[in-house]
Short mmCIF file of C-alpha atoms in Angstrom, two decimals:
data_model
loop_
_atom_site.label_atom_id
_atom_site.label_comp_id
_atom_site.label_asym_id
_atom_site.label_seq_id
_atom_site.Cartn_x
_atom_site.Cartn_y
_atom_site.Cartn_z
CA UNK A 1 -8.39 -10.40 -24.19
CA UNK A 2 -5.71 -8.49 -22.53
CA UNK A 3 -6.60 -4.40 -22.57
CA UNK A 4 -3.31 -2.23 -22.92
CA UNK A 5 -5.87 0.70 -23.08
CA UNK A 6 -5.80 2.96 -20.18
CA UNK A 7 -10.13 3.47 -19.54
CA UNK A 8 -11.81 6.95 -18.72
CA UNK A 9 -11.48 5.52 -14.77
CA UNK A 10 -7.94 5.04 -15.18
CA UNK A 11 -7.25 8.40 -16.54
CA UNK A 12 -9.35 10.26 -14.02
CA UNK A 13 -7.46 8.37 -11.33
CA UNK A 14 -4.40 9.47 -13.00
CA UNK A 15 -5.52 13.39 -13.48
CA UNK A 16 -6.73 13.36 -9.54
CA UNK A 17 -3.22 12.21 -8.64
CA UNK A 18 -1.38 14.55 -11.04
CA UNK A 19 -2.58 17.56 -10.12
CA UNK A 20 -2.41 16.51 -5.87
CA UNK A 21 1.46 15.79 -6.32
CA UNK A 22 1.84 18.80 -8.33
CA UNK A 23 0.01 21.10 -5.80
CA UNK A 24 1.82 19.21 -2.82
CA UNK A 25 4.93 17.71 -3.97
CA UNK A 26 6.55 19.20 -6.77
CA UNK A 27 10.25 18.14 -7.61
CA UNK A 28 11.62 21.47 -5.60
CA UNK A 29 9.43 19.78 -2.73
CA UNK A 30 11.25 16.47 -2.57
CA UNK A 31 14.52 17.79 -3.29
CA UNK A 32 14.51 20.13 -0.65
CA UNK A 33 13.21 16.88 1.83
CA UNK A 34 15.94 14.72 0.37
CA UNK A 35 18.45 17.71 1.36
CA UNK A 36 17.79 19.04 4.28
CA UNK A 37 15.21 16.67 6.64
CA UNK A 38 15.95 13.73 8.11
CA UNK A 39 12.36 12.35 7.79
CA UNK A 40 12.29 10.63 4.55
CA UNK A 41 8.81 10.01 3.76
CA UNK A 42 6.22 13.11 3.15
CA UNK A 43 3.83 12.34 5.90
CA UNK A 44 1.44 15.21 4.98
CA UNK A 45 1.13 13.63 1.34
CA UNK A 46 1.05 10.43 2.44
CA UNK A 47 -2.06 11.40 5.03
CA UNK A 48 -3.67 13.76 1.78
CA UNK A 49 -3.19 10.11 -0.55
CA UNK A 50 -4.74 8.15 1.45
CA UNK A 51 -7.76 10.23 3.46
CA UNK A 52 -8.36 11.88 0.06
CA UNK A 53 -8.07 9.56 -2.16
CA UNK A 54 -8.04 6.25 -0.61
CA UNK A 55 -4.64 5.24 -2.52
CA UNK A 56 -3.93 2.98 0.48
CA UNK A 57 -7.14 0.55 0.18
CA UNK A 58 -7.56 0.87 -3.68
CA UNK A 59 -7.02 -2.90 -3.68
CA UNK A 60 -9.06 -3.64 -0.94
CA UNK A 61 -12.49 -4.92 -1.79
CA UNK A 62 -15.04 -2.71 -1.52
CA UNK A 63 -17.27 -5.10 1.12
CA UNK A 64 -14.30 -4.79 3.61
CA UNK A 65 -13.93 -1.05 3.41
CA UNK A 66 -11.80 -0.75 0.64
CA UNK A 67 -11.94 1.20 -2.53
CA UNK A 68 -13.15 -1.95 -4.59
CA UNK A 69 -10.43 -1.46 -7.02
CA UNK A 70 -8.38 -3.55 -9.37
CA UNK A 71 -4.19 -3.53 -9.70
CA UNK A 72 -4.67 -1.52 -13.22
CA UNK A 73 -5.50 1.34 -11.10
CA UNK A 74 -2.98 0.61 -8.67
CA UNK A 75 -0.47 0.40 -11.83
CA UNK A 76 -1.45 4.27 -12.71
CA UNK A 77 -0.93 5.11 -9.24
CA UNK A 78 2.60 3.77 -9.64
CA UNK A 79 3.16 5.23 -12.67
CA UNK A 80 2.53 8.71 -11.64
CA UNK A 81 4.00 8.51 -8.55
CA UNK A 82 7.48 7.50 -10.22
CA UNK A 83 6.96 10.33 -12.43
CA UNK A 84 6.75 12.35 -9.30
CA UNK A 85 9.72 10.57 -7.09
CA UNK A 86 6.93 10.57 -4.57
CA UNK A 87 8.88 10.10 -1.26
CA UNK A 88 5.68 7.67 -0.03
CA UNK A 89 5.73 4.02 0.92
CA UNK A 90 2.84 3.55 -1.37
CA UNK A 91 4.67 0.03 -2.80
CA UNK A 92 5.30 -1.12 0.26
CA UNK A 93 1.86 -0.90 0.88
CA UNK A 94 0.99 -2.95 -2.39
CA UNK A 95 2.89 -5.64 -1.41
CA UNK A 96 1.25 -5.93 2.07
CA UNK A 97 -2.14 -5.74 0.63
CA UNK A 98 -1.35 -8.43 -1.94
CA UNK A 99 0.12 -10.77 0.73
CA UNK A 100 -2.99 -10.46 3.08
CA UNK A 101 -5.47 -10.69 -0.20
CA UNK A 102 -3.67 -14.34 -0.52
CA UNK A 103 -4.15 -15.04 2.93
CA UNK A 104 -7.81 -13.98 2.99
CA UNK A 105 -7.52 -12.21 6.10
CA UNK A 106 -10.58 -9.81 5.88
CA UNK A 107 -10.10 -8.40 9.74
CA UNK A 108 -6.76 -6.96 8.94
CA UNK A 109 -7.51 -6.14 5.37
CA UNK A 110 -10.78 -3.91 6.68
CA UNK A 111 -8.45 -2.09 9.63
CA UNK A 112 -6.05 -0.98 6.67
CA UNK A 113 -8.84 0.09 4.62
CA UNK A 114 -10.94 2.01 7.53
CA UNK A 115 -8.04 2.94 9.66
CA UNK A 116 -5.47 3.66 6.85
CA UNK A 117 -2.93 1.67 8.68
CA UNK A 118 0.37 1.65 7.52
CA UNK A 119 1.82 -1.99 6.30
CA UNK A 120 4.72 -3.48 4.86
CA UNK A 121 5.81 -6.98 3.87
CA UNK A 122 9.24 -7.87 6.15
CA UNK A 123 11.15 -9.71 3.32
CA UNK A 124 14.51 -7.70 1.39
CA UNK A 125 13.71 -5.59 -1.43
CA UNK A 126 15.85 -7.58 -3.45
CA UNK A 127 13.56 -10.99 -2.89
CA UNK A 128 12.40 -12.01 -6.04
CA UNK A 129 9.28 -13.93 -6.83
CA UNK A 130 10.01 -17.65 -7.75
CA UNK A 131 13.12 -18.00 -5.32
CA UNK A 132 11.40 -19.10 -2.21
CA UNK A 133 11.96 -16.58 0.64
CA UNK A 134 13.84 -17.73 3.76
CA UNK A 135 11.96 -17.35 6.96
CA UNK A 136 13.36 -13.85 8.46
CA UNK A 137 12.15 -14.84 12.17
CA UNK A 138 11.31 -18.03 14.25
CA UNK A 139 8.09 -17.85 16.71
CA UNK A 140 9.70 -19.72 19.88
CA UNK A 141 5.74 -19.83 21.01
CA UNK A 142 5.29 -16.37 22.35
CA UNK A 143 7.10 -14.13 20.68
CA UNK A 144 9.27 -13.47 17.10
CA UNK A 145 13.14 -13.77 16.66
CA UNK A 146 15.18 -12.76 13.97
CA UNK A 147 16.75 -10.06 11.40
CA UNK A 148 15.80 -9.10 7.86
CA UNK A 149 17.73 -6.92 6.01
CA UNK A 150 16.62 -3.86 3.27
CA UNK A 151 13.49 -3.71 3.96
CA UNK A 152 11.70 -0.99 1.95
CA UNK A 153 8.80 1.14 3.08
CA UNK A 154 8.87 -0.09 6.54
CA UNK A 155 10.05 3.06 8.23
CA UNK A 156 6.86 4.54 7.89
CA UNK A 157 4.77 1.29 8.71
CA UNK A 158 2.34 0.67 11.44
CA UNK A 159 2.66 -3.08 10.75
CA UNK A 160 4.74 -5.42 9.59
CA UNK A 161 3.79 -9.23 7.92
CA UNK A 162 7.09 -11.43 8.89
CA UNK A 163 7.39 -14.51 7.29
CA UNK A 164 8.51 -17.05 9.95
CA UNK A 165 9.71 -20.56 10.41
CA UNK A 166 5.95 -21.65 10.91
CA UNK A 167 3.80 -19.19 9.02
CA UNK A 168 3.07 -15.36 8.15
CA UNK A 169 2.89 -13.19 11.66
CA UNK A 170 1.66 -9.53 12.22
CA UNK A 171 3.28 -7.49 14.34
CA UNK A 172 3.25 -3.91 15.30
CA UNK A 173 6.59 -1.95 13.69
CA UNK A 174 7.09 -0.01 17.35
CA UNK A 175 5.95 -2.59 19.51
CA UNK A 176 8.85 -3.27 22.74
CA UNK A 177 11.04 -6.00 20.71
CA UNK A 178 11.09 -4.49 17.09
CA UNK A 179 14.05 -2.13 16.32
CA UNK A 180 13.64 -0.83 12.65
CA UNK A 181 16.48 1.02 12.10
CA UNK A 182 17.75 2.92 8.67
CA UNK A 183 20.09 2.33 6.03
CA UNK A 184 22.33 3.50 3.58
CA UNK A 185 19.97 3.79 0.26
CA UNK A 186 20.85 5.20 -2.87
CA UNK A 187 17.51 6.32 -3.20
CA UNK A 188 16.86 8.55 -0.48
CA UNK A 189 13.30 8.72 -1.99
CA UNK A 190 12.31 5.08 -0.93
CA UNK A 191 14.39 4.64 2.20
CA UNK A 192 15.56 0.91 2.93
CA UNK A 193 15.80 -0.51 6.51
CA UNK A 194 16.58 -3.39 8.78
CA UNK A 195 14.53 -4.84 11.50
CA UNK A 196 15.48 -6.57 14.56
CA UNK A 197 12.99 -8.98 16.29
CA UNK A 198 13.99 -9.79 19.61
CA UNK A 199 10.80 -11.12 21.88
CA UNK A 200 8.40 -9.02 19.65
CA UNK A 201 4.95 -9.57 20.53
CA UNK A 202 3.02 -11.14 17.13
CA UNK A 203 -0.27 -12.99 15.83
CA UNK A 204 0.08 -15.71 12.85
CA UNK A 205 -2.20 -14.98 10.14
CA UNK A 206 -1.41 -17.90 7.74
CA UNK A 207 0.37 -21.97 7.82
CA UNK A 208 3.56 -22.39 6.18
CA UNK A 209 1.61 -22.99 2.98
CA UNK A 210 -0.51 -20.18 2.87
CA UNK A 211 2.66 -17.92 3.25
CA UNK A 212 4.49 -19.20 0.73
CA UNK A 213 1.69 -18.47 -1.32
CA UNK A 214 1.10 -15.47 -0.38
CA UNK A 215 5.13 -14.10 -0.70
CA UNK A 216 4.89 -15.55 -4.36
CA UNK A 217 1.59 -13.59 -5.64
CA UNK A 218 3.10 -10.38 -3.40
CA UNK A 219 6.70 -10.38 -5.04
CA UNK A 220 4.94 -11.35 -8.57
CA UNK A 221 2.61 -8.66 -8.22
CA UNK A 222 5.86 -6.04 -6.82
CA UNK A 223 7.41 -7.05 -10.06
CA UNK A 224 4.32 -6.51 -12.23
CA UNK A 225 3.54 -2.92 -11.01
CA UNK A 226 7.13 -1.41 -10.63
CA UNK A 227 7.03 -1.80 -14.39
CA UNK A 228 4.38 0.69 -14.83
CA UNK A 229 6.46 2.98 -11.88
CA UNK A 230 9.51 2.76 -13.94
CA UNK A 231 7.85 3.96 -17.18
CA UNK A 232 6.60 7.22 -15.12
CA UNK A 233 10.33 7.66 -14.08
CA UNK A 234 11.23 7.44 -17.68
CA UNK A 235 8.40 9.51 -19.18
CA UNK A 236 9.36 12.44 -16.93
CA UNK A 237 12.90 12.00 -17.95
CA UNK A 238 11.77 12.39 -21.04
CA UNK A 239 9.43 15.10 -21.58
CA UNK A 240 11.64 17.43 -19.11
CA UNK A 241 15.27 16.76 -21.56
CA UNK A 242 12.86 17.69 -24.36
CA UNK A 243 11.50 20.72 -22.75
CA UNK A 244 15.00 21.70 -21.55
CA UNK A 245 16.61 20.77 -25.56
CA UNK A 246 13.66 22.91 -26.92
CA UNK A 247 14.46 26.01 -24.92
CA UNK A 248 18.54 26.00 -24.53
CA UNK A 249 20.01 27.66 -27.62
CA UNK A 250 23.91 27.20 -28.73
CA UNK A 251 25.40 28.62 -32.17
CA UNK A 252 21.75 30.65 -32.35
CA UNK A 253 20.00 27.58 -32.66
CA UNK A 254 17.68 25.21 -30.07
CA UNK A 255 20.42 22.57 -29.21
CA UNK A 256 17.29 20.04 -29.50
CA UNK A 257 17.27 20.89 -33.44
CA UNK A 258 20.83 18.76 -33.76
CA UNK A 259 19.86 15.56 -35.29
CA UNK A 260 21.92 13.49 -33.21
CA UNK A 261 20.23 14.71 -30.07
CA UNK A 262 16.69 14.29 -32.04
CA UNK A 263 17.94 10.75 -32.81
CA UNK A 264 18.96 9.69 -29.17
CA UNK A 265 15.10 10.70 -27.86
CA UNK A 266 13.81 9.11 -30.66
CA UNK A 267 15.26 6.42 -29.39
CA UNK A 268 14.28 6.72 -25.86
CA UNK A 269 10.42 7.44 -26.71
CA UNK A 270 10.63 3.96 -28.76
CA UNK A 271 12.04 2.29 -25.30
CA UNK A 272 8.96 4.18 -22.94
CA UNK A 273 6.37 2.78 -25.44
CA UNK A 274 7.33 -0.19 -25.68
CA UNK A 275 7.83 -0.24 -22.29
CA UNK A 276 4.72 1.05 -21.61
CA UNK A 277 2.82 -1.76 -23.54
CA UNK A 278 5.21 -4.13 -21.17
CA UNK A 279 4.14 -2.74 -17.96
CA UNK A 280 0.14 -2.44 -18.70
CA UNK A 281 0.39 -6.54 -20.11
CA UNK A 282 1.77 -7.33 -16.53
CA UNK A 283 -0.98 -4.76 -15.25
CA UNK A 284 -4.05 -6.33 -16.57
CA UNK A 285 -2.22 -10.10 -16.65
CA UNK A 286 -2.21 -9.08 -12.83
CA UNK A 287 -6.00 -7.36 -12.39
CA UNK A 288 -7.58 -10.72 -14.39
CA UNK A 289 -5.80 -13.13 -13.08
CA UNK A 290 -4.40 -14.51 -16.22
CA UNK A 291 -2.33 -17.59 -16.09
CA UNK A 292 0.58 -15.83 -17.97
CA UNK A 293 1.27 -13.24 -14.68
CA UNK A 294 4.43 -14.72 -14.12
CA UNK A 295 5.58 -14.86 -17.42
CA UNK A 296 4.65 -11.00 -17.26
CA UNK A 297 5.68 -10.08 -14.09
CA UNK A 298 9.03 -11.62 -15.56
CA UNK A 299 8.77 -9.82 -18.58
CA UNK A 300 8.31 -6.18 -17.41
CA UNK A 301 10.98 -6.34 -15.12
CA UNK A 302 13.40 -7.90 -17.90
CA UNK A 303 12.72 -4.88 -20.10
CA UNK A 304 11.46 -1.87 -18.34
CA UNK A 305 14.36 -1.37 -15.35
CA UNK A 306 16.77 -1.10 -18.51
CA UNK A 307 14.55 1.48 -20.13
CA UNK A 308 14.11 3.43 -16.70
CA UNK A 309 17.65 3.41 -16.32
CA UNK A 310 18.54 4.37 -19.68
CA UNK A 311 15.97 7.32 -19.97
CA UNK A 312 17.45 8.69 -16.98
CA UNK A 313 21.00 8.42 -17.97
CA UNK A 314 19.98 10.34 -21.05
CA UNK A 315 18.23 13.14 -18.83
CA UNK A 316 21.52 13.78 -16.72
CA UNK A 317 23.43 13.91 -19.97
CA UNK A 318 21.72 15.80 -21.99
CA UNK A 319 20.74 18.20 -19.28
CA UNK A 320 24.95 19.00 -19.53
CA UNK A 321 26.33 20.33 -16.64
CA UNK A 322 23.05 21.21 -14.99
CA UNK A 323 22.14 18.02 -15.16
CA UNK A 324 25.13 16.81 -12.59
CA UNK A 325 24.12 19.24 -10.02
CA UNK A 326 22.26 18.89 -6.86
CA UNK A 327 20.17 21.37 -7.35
CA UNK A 328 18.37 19.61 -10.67
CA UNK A 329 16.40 17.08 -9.94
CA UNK A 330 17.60 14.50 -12.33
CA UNK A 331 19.63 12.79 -10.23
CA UNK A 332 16.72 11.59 -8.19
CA UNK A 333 15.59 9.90 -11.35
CA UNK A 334 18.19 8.07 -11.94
CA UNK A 335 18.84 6.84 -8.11
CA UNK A 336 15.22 5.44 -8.14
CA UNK A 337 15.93 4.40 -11.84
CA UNK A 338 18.96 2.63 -10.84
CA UNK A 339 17.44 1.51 -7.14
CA UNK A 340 14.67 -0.02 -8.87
CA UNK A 341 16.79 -1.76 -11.17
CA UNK A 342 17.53 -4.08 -8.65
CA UNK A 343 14.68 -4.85 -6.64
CA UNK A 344 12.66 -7.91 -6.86
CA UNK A 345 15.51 -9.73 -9.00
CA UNK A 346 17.77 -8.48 -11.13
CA UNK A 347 16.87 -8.22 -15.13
CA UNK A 348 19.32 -11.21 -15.35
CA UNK A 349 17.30 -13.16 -13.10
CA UNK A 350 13.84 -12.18 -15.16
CA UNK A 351 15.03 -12.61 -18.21
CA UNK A 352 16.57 -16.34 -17.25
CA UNK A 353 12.71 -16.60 -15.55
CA UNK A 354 11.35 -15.80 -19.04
CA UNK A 355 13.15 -17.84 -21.17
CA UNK A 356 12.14 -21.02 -18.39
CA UNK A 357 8.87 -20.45 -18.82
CA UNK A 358 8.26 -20.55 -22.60
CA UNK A 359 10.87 -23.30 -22.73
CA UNK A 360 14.34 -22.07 -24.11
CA UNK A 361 18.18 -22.38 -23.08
CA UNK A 362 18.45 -19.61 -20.19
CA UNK A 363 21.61 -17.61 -20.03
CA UNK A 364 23.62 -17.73 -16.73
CA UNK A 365 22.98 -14.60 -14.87
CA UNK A 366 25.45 -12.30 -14.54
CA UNK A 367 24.49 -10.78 -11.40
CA UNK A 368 22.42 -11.85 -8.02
CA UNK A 369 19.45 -11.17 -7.42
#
């Protein structure tokens, strides 16, 4: 039977985590990075996430190294790190893992848990699981060719799995024939990248099946847990407009006593718990292996990227003019909000997946994705 509880585990997880990014990246933290470096990523808290804490081999199993964990605590790791903007390529990572847990490749899964290796799945952030994924290289028998575009989380990788023509390769992300190079993101807290393969040394880890495979359950499982990372973006959204409505007085009165403003975060504490309920279905449908993880992989991302989105909108808003300036940080919400929105398919595209898989008349999407 499907848990939407959070356990004592879970929430000690999530209280560790808390109080690190609170200590070492508080919003004036990643503002000021987004501002005025041009490294994107917080190397420091990346290093204190994953030597401390062991974020990066949570789902690794515990005989190769790893923490032994399941994806419901990876889903609280997501969920507070949205509700931190964490500038860490801690999804990227997910994916990876997820990909090489298909491919039952227990050498590279141990150096990632023992060496806290850096990895990142080479497909577009904007793949979506159930559309197959076009090979991004071709192996000519010694070395990988090709170009894949928006890659997230791979600026900050050590490896890289490339799906090519004949099977899932490994190769090293600064090796002589790799060129990652940056791109225009509107979230500046997840950077987005190309790479260039051009006689880049590799080793093939899995056939043509095997891969396939293994970008499905990766992109399923992406879908699944940015669910839970969008409800912490739109549970800090939350709780900071009513702390700010609570405090900010007009006509000698707390503007959050208005009952039209009381109404419209009504609303948008209805939308997080649902949401919330969404995101932990796809969690534990994830962590159990259930035979419905598509259907809520599908599901979450139908319904929570709205909700992110919307909870956001409503921070910048009702924040008034503070709320449109650089110096607040609500407009990093809503770039990963809106960011998000998009990646792994667009809501169109999940809810069209949903309504296929419990058999009713799909709407044509709108937008692609």
């Amino acid at each position: 039977m499907t848990n939407l509880r959070y356990d004592d585990t879970e929430e000690a997880l999530r209280a560790n985590l808390r109080a690190m990014l609170a200590t070492h990246s508080p919003w004036t933290a990643v503002l000021a990075r987004v501002a005025g470096t041009e490294e994107p990523y917080d190397r420091d808290l990346w290093d204190r996430l994953t030597g401390e804490l062991g974020l990066g081999a949570l789902a690794v199993p515990a005989e190769l190294g790893g923490a032994g964990a399941g994806f419901r605590e990876v889903a609280v790791v997501l969920e507070e790190l949205g509700r931190a903007v964490a500038p860490v390529p801690y999804l990227g990572s997910v994916l990876a893992t997820r990909a090489l847990l298909s491919c039952d490749d227990p050498d590279l899964l141990g150096q990632l848990a023992t060496e806290n290796r850096g990895i990142a799945l080479a497909v577009p952030f904007s793949a979506a699981p159930g559309v197959p994924v076009h090979p991004v290289a071709v192996w000519d028998g010694s070395a990988l060719y090709g170009t894949v575009t928006t890659v997230a989380d791979a600026l900050a990788a050590d490896l890289l799995l490339v799906p090519a023509t004949d099977g899932l390769y490994v190769a090293q992300a600064r090796a002589p024939g790799v060129a990652v190079a940056p791109v225009v993101s509107l979230d500046a807290t997840r950077p987005l990248c190309d790479i260039v393969f051009a006689h880049a040394p590799a080793r093939r880890i899995a056939g043509p099946d095997a891969t396939a495979r293994a970008l499905t359950d990766a992109l399923t499982a992406g879908a699944a847990l940015l669910a839970s990372e969008q409800v912490g973006v739109a549970q800090w959204c939350l709780d900071t407009t009513v702390g700010y409505l609570r405090e900010r007085r007009q006509f000698g009165r707390p503007v959050g006593s208005f009952q039209a403003l009381k109404h419209r975060l009504a609303d948008v504490w209805v939308e997080i718990t649902e949401a919330r309920a969404v995101a932990r279905y796809a969690a534990d449908c994830l962590a159990t292996g259930d035979p419905d993880t598509e259907l809520a992989a599908a599901l979450a991302q139908a319904h929570c990227a709205a909700v992110a989105v919307h909870a956001a909108q409503e921070c910048v808003q009702l924040h008034g003019g503070i709320g449109f300036t650089w110096e607040h940080p609500a407009h990093l919400y809503l770039k990963r909000a809106k960011s998000a929105a998009l990646a792994f398919g667009s809501a169109d595209r999940h809810r069209s997946t949903v309504a296929r898989l419990v058999d009713l008349p799909a709407p044509t999407p709108s937008v692609s994705g």
